[in-house]
XYZ file of C-alpha atoms in Angstrom:
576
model
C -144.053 9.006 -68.695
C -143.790 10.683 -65.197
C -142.047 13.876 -64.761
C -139.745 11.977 -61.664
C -138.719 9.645 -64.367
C -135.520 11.208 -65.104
C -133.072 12.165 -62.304
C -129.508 13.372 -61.669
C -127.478 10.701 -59.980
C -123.927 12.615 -59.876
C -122.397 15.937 -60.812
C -118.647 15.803 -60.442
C -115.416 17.605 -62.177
C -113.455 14.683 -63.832
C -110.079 16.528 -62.197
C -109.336 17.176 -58.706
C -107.413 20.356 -59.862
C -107.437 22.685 -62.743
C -104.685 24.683 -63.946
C -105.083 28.254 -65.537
C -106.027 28.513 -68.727
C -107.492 24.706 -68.603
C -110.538 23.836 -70.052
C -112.838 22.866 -66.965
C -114.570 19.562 -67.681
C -117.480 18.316 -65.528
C -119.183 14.425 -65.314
C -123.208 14.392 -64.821
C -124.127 11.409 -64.294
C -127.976 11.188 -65.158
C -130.647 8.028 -65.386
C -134.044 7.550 -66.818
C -136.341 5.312 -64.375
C -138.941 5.588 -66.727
C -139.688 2.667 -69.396
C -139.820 5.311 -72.383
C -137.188 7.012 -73.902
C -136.820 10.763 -73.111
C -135.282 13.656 -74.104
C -133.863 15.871 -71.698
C -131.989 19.326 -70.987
C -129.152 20.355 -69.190
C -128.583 23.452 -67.811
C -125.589 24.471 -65.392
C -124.298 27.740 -64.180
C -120.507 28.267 -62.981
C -120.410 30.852 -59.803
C -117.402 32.380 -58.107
C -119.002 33.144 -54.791
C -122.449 34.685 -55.474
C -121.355 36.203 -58.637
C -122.451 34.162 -62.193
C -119.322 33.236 -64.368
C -120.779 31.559 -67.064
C -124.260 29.697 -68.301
C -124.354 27.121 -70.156
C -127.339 24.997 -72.071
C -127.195 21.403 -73.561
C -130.609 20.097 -75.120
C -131.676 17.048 -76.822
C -129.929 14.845 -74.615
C -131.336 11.295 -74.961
C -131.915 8.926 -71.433
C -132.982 5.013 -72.729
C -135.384 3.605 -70.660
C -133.914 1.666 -67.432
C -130.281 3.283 -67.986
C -127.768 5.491 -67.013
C -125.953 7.756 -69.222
C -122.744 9.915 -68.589
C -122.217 13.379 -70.360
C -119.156 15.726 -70.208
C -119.733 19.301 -70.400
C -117.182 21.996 -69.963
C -117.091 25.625 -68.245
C -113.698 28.067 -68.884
C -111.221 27.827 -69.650
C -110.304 31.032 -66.761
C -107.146 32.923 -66.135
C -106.746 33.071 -62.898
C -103.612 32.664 -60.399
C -106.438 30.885 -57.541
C -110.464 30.489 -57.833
C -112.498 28.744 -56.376
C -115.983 27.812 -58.592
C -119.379 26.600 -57.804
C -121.148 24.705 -60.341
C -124.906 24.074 -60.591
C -126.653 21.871 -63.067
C -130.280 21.156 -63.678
C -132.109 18.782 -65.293
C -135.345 19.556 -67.514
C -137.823 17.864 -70.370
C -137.297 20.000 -73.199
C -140.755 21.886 -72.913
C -141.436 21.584 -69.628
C -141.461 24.498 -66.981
C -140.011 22.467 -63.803
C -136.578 21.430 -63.397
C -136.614 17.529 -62.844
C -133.169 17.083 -60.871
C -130.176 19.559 -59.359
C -126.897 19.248 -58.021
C -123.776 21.177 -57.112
C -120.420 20.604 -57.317
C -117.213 23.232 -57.347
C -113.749 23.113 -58.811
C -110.640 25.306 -58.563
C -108.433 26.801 -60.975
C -104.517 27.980 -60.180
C -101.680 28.671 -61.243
C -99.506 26.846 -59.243
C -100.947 23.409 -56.662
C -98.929 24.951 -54.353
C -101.644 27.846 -53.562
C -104.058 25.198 -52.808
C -102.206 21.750 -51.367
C -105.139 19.404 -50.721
C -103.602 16.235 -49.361
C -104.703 12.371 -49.592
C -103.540 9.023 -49.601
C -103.008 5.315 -51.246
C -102.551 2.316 -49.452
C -103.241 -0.751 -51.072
C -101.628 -1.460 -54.023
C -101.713 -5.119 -53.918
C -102.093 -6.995 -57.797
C -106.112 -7.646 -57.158
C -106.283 -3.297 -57.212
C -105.106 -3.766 -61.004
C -108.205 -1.815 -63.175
C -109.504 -0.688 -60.581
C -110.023 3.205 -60.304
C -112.671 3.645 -57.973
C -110.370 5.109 -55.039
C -108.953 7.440 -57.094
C -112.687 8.679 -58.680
C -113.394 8.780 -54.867
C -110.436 11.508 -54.601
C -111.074 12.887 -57.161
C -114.518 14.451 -56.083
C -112.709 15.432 -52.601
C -110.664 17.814 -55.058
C -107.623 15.752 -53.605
C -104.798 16.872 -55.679
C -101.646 15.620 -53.820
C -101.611 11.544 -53.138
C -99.381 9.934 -50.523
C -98.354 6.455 -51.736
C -97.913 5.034 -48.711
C -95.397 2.333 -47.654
C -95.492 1.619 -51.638
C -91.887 0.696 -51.552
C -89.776 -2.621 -51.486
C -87.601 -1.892 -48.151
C -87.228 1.622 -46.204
C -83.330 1.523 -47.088
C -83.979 0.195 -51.202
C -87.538 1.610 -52.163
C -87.933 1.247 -56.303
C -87.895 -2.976 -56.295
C -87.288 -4.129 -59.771
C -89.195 -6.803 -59.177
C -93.048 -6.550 -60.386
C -94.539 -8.478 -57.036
C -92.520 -8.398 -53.787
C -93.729 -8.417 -49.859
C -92.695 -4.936 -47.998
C -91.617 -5.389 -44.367
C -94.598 -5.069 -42.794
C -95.618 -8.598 -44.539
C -97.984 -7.391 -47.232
C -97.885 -8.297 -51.049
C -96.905 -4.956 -53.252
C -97.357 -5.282 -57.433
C -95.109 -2.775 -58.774
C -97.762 -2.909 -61.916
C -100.223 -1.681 -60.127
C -98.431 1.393 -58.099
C -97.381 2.609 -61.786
C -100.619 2.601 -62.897
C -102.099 4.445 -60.047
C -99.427 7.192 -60.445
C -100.741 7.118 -63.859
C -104.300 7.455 -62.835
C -102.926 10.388 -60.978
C -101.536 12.699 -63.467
C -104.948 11.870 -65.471
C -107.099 13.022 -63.103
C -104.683 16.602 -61.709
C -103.468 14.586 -58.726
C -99.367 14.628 -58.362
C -98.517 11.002 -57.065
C -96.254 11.621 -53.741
C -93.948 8.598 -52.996
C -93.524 7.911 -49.187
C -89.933 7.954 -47.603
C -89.103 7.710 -43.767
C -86.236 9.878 -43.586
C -84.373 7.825 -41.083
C -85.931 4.140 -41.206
C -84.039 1.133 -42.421
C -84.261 -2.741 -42.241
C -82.768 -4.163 -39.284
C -80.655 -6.360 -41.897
C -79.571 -3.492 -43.456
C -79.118 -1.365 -40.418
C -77.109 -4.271 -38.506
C -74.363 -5.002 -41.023
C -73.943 -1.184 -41.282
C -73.268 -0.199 -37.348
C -71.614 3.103 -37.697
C -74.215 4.037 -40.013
C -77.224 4.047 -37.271
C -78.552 6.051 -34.606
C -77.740 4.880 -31.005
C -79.300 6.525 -27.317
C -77.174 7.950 -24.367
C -76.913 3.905 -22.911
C -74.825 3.069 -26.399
C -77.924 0.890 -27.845
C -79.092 1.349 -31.252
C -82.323 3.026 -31.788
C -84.759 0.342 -33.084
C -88.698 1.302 -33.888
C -91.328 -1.255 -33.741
C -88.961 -4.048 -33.673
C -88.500 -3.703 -37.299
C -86.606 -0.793 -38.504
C -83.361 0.343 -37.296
C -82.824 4.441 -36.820
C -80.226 5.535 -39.281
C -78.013 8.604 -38.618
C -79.162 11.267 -40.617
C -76.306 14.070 -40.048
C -74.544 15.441 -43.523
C -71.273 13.995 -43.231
C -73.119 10.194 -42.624
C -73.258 7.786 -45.127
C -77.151 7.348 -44.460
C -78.047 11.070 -45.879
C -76.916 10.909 -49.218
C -77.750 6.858 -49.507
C -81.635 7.896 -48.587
C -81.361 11.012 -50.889
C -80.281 8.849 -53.805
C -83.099 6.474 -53.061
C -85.759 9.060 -53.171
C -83.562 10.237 -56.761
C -84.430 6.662 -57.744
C -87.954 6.453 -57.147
C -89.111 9.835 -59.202
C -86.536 8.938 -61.675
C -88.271 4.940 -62.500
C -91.792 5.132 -61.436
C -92.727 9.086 -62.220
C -93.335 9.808 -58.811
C -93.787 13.755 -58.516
C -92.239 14.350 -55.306
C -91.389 12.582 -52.189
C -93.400 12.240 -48.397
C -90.463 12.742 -46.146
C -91.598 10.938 -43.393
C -90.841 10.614 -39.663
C -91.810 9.658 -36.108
C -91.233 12.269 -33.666
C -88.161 10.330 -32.094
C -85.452 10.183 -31.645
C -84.834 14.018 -31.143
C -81.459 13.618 -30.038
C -79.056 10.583 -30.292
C -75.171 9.318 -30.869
C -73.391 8.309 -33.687
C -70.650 5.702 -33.510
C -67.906 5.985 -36.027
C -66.023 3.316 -37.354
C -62.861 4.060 -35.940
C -64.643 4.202 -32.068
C -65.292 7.774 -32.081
C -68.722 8.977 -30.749
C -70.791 12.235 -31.887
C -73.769 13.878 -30.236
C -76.567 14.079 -32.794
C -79.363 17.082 -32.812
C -81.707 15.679 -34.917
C -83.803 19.286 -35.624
C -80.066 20.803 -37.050
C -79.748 18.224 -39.068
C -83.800 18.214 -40.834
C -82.923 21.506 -42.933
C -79.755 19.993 -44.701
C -81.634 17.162 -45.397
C -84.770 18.373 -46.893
C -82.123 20.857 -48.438
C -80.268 17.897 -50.481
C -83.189 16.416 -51.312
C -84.823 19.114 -52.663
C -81.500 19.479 -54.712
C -81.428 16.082 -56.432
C -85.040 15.342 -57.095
C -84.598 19.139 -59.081
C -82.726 17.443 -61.320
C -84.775 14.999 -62.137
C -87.888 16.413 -62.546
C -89.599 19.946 -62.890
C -91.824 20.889 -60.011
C -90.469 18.322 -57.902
C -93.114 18.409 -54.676
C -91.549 18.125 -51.002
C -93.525 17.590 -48.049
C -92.366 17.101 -44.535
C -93.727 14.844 -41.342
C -93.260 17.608 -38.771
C -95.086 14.878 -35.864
C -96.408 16.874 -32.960
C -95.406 19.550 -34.240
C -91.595 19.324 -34.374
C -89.394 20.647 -35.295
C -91.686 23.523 -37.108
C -89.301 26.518 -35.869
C -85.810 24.221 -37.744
C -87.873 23.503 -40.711
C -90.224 25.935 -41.611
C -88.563 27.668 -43.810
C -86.848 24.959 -45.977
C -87.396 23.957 -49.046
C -90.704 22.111 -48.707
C -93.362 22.894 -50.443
C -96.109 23.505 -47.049
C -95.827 23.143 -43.276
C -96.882 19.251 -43.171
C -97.963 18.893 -39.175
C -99.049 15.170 -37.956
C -101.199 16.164 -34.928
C -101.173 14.399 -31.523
C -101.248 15.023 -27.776
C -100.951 17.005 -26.014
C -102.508 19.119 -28.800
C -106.076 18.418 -28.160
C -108.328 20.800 -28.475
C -109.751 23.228 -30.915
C -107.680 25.653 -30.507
C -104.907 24.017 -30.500
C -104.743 22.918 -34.063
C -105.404 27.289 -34.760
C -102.214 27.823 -32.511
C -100.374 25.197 -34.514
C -101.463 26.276 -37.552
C -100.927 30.311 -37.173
C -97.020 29.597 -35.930
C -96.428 27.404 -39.132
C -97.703 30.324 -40.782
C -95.860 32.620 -39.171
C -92.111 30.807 -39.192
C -92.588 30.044 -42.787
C -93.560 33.355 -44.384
C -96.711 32.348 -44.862
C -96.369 28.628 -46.698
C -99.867 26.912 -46.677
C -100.439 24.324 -43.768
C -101.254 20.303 -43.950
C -102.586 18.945 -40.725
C -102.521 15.537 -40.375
C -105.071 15.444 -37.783
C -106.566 11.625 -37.100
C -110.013 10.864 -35.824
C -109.809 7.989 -33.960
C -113.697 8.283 -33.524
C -114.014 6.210 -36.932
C -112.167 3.494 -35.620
C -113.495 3.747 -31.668
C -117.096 5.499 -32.061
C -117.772 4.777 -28.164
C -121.437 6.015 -26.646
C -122.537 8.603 -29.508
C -121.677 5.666 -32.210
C -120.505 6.519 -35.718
C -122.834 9.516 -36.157
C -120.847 11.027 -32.976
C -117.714 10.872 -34.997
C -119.327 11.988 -38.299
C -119.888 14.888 -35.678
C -116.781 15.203 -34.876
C -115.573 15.213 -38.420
C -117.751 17.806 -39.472
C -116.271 19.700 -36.907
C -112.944 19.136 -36.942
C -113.068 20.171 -41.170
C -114.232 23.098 -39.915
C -111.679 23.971 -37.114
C -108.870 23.436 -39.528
C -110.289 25.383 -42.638
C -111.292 28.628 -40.595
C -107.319 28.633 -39.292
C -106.063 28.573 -42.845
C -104.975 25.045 -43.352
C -105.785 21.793 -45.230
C -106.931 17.895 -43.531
C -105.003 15.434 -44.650
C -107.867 12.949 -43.577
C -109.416 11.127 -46.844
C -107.746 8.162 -49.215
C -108.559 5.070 -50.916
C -112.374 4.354 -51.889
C -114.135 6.389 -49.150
C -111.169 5.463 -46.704
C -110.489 7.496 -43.179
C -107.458 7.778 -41.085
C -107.632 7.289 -37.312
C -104.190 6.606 -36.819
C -100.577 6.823 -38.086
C -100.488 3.643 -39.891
C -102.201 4.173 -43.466
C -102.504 0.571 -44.014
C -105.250 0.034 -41.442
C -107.977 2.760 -42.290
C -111.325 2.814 -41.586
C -114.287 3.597 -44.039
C -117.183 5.910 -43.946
C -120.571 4.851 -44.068
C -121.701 5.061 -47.727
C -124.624 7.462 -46.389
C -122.131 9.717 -45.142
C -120.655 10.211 -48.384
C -122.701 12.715 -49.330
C -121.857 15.032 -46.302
C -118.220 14.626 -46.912
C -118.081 15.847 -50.662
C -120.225 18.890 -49.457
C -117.687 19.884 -46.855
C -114.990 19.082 -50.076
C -116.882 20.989 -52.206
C -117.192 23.955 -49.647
C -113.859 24.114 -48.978
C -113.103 24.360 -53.225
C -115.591 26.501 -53.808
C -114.829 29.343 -51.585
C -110.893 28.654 -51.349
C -109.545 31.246 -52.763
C -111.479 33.576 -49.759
C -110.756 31.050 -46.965
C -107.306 31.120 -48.049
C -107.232 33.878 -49.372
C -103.297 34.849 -48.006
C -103.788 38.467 -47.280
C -106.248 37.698 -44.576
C -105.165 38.776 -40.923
C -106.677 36.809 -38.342
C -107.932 39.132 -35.504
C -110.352 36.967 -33.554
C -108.886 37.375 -30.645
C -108.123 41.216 -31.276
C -111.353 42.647 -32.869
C -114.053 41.066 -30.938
C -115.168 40.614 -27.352
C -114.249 42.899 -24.194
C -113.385 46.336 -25.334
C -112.922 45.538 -29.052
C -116.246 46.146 -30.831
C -114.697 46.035 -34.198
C -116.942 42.993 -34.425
C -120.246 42.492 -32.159
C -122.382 39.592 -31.812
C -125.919 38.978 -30.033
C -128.050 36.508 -29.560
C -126.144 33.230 -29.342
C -123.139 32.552 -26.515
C -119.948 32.621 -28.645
C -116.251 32.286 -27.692
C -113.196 33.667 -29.728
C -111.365 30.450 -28.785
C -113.594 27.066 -29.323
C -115.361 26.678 -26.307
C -117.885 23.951 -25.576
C -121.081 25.424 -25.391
C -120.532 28.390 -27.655
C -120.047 29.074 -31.040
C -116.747 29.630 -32.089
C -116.144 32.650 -33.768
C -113.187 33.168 -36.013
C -112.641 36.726 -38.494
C -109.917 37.300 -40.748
C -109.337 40.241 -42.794
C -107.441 42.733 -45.854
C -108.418 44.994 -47.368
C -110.778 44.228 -49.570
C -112.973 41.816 -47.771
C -114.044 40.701 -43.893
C -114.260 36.769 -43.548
C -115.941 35.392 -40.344
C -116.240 32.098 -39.454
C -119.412 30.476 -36.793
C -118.528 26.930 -35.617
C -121.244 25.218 -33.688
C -120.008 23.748 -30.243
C -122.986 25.063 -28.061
C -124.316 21.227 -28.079
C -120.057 20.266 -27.562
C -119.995 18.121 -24.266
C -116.232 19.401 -24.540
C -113.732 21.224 -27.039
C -111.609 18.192 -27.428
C -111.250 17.657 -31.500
C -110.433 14.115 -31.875
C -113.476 13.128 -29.681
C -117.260 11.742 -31.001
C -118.991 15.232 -30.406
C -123.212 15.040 -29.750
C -125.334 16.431 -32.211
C -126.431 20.054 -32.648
C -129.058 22.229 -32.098
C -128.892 24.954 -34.225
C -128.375 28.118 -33.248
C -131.178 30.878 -34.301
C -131.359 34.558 -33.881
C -127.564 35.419 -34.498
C -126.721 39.585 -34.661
C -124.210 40.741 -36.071
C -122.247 43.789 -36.222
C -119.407 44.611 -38.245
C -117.517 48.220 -38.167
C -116.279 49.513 -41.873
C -114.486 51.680 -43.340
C -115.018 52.908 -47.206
C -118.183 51.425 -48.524
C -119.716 47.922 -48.326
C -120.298 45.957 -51.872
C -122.435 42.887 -50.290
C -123.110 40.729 -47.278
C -122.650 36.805 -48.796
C -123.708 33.538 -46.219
C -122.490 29.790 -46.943
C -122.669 26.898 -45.174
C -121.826 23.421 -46.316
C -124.673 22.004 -44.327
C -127.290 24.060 -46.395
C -128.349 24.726 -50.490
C -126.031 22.740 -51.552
C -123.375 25.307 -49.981
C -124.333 28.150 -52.299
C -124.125 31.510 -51.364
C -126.563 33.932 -51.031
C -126.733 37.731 -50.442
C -127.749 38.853 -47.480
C -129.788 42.001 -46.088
C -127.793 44.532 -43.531
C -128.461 47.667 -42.062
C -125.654 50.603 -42.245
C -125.569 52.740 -39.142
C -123.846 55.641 -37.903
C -121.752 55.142 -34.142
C -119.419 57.411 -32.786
C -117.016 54.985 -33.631
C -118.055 55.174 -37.145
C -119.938 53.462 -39.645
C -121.663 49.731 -38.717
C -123.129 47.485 -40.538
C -125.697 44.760 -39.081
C -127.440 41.824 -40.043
C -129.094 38.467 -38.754
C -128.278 35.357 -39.810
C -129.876 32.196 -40.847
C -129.879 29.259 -38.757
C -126.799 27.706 -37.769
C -126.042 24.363 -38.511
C -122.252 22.794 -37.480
C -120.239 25.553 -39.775
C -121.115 28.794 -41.822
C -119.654 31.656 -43.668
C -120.387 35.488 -43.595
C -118.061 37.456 -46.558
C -118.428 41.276 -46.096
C -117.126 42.537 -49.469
C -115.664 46.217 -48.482
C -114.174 49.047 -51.383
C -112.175 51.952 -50.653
């Protein structure tokens, strides 16, 4: 027997989402290379931050020779309203000294999804996906707990077919069978099942023998999209809004969906309506979005408890009409001339800020998965890494991930690209980051003040030793703080190798960055100095040394930190 014999393969919780008081179960996955039987221990250790939660022991655990096994273990239950947990597990020969195997994972526990709205999405629901579960297992470890079906339905205008098998307008075969038993698969794993909707989009058939039901521009002609769909008028008094509303009714009351994707495309903004009786209206789309959401947030409440409500907000309008509707987050689908770093910050700080504070989706595409150019795939695994960090250091969520290790790169679901099987890895640590330390990254009491507490005369916050810029630079790292009261939360983003600050580009890879200083004015007392990064020890944090000075602008406390990858973490615990 050799001591390598025995090895942990995966270490995953069987739920992307936990609610409070919910026993926490975890999957390790573990083999036995070996050609004798062994018997094994498992150890694993729940963390919230730095702090141990609970440890936990299983021994005598038997690995055949030339097999697999699969055991569920279970941490909690906790009663929390948000936290964010690191898990650790170990593998040992009962007797022996040296672990044989580790892995991480993390999980989150709340109250209510809505503190934590981590957004992905379903595609292909064609009859050969019958059985099969691996895109949703895939999810699953991405913490994924909201799932856009997307273009699921029979027509835009009629979306619950009775029929079992039918072909949706864009020519591809749908089983009915099989979208039910994904929304299934959903509520088994803590994922609510979100059925797609445009809010506006109808058959040309349908559209054509109902004229003074559509949409038409200033020249009288009906608005038409793709050559497909006809644009429906969407105003209160039109027969369109409460035919759509009763559609979406229809499609959480007969398939279970929990909510509804209100979708749309960023045009028209403006258009005419054309009454029966000849009479023509001016149209302002962005008055008309609140009513809308409004109604449908009214029916589907009738149908269902905790109805979920997103809406497509594309390029960011119309965020200042919506905002503070009934939907359940600012949903923003990102596109020019929104470019670069931080722009996505800007976008996400004024959904913030016109919503009282609802959490933020960004539907931000990288088209380098589908067009890698010069720097090849690796340049947009790059840009990814990136990108995941941009958006979680603002405060919001990527809607980026779907299917079995599916990316988006455009607005079209349907034709995603994959990741590279060796990237997986990567992309469940940034997941895992991002669950881990969620309730601090989004922690809702934070004030951001990187543009306000560092740099120039502000020296709330100093750093030495590295070029930085408050604002996503190229050639810098990017520096973002946010802060309450009882804890200081800064952000280091590595652009310094960046040949530009554009995020939807294939970025080159980095050099880390050594010999950061930093300085961070206090008041009260300081508890502990924590450092993460996703891109090192399995993202756990550790404690780090500081020095507390006095200035004559008060007390400062300083300390270097490790090497810098593509994206750490600094927590400054503070007490009163």
């Amino acid at each position: 027997m050799k001591r390598s014999d025995a090895r942990i393969i995966d270490f995953y919780p069987v739920k992307a989402q936990y609610r409070s008081g919910e026993k926490v179960t975890l999957s390790l996955e573990a083999a036995n290379d070996g050609d004798e039987p062994l018997l094994v221990s498992i150890g694993y250790t729940i963390f919230e931050v730095d702090r141990v939660v609970e440890t936990h022991a299983l021994s005598a655990v038997a690995l055949p020779p030339r097999e697999s096994v699969t055991v569920l273990v279970e941490a909690g239950p906790f009663e929390t309203d948000f936290a964010g947990y690191g898990a650790e597990a170990a593998l040992r020969i009962d007797g022996a000294d040296a672990d044989l195997g580790a892995a991480a994972t993390a999980f989150d526990v709340v109250r209510d999804w809505r503190l934590a709205p981590r957004y992905g999405f379903l595609s292909d629901f064609g009859a050969a996906e019958a059985g099969d579960e691996e895109d949703l297992k895939w999810m699953a470890k991405l913490h994924l707990n909201l799932v856009q079906f997307y273009d699921w339905m029979y027509r835009h205008d009629d979306l619950a077919s009775e029929e079992d098998a039918y072909v949706d307008l864009m020519g591809r075969e749908v089983s009915r069978r099989v979208v039910e038993e994904k929304i299934r698969g959903c509520h088994g794993r803590g994922m609510r099942a979100i059925a797609y909707g445009a809010v506006y989009a109808a058959s040309k058939p349908f559209a054509e023998s109902r004229p003074d039901w559509r949409l038409y521009t200033s020249a009288g002609d009906p608005y038409d999209f793709i050559g497909i769909f006809g644009i429906m008028n969407i105003a209160p008094d039109a027969p369109w809004s409460a035919h759509i509303v009763n559609e979406y009714k229809k499609a959480v009351e007969r398939l279970d969906f929990d909510g509804i994707h209100m979708d749309t495309y960023g045009f028209p903004k403006t258009g005419w309506s054309h009454a029966a009786d000849g009479r023509r209206r001016f149209e302002r789309l962005e008055s008309q979005f609140p009513a809308l959401i409004e109604s449908t947030r009214e029916a589907l409440s009738k149908v269902k408890d905790d109805v979920a409500l997103i809406f497509n907000n594309v390029g960011n309008w119309p965020v200042d009409a919506v905002a503070r509707s009934s939907q359940d987050a600012v949903y923003v689908e990102v596109w020019q001339p929104y470019e670069r770093y931080h722009h996505l910050t800007d976008i996400v700080r004024w959904a913030k800020r016109l919503s009282g504070g609802k959490p933020v989706i960004l539907a931000a595409y990288l088209k380098p998965f589908r067009e890698p150019g010069p720097l090849g795939v690796e340049g947009a695994e790059r840009a990814f890494r990136l990108a995941q960090a941009a958006i979680a250091a603002s405060g919001a969520y990527h809607l980026l991930h779907g299917e079995a290790g599916g990316v988006l790169t455009q607005g079209y679901y349907v034709d995603h690209s994959k990741l590279r099987p060796d990237f997986f890895r990567t992309v469940r640590d940034y997941a895992d980051f991002i669950v881990r330390y969620g309730h601090v990254l989004y922690d809702r009491r934070l004030r951001d003040v990187s543009m306000t507490h560092a740099d120039g005369d502000n020296l709330e916050y100093r750093f030495e030793g590295f070029p930085y810029s408050t604002y996503g630079e190229a050639g810098k790292v990017w520096t973002r703080i946010g802060e309450c009261d009882e804890r200081k939360v800064l952000h280091f983003i590595n652009l310094v190798s960046a040949a530009d600050d554009l995020w939807n580009e294939s970025k080159e890879a980095a050099s880390p960055v050594e010999g950061r200083i930093v300085s961070v004015a206090f008041d009260g007392e300081i508890e502990s100095v924590v450092h993460a990064s996703p891109d090192a020890d399995g993202g756990r944090a550790t404690a780090l040394a500081y020095r507390a000075e006095r200035t004559p602008r008060g007390f400062v406390a300083t300390f270097e930190l490790p090497a810098l990858l593509y994206w750490d973490v600094v927590v400054v615990r503070t007490k009163m």
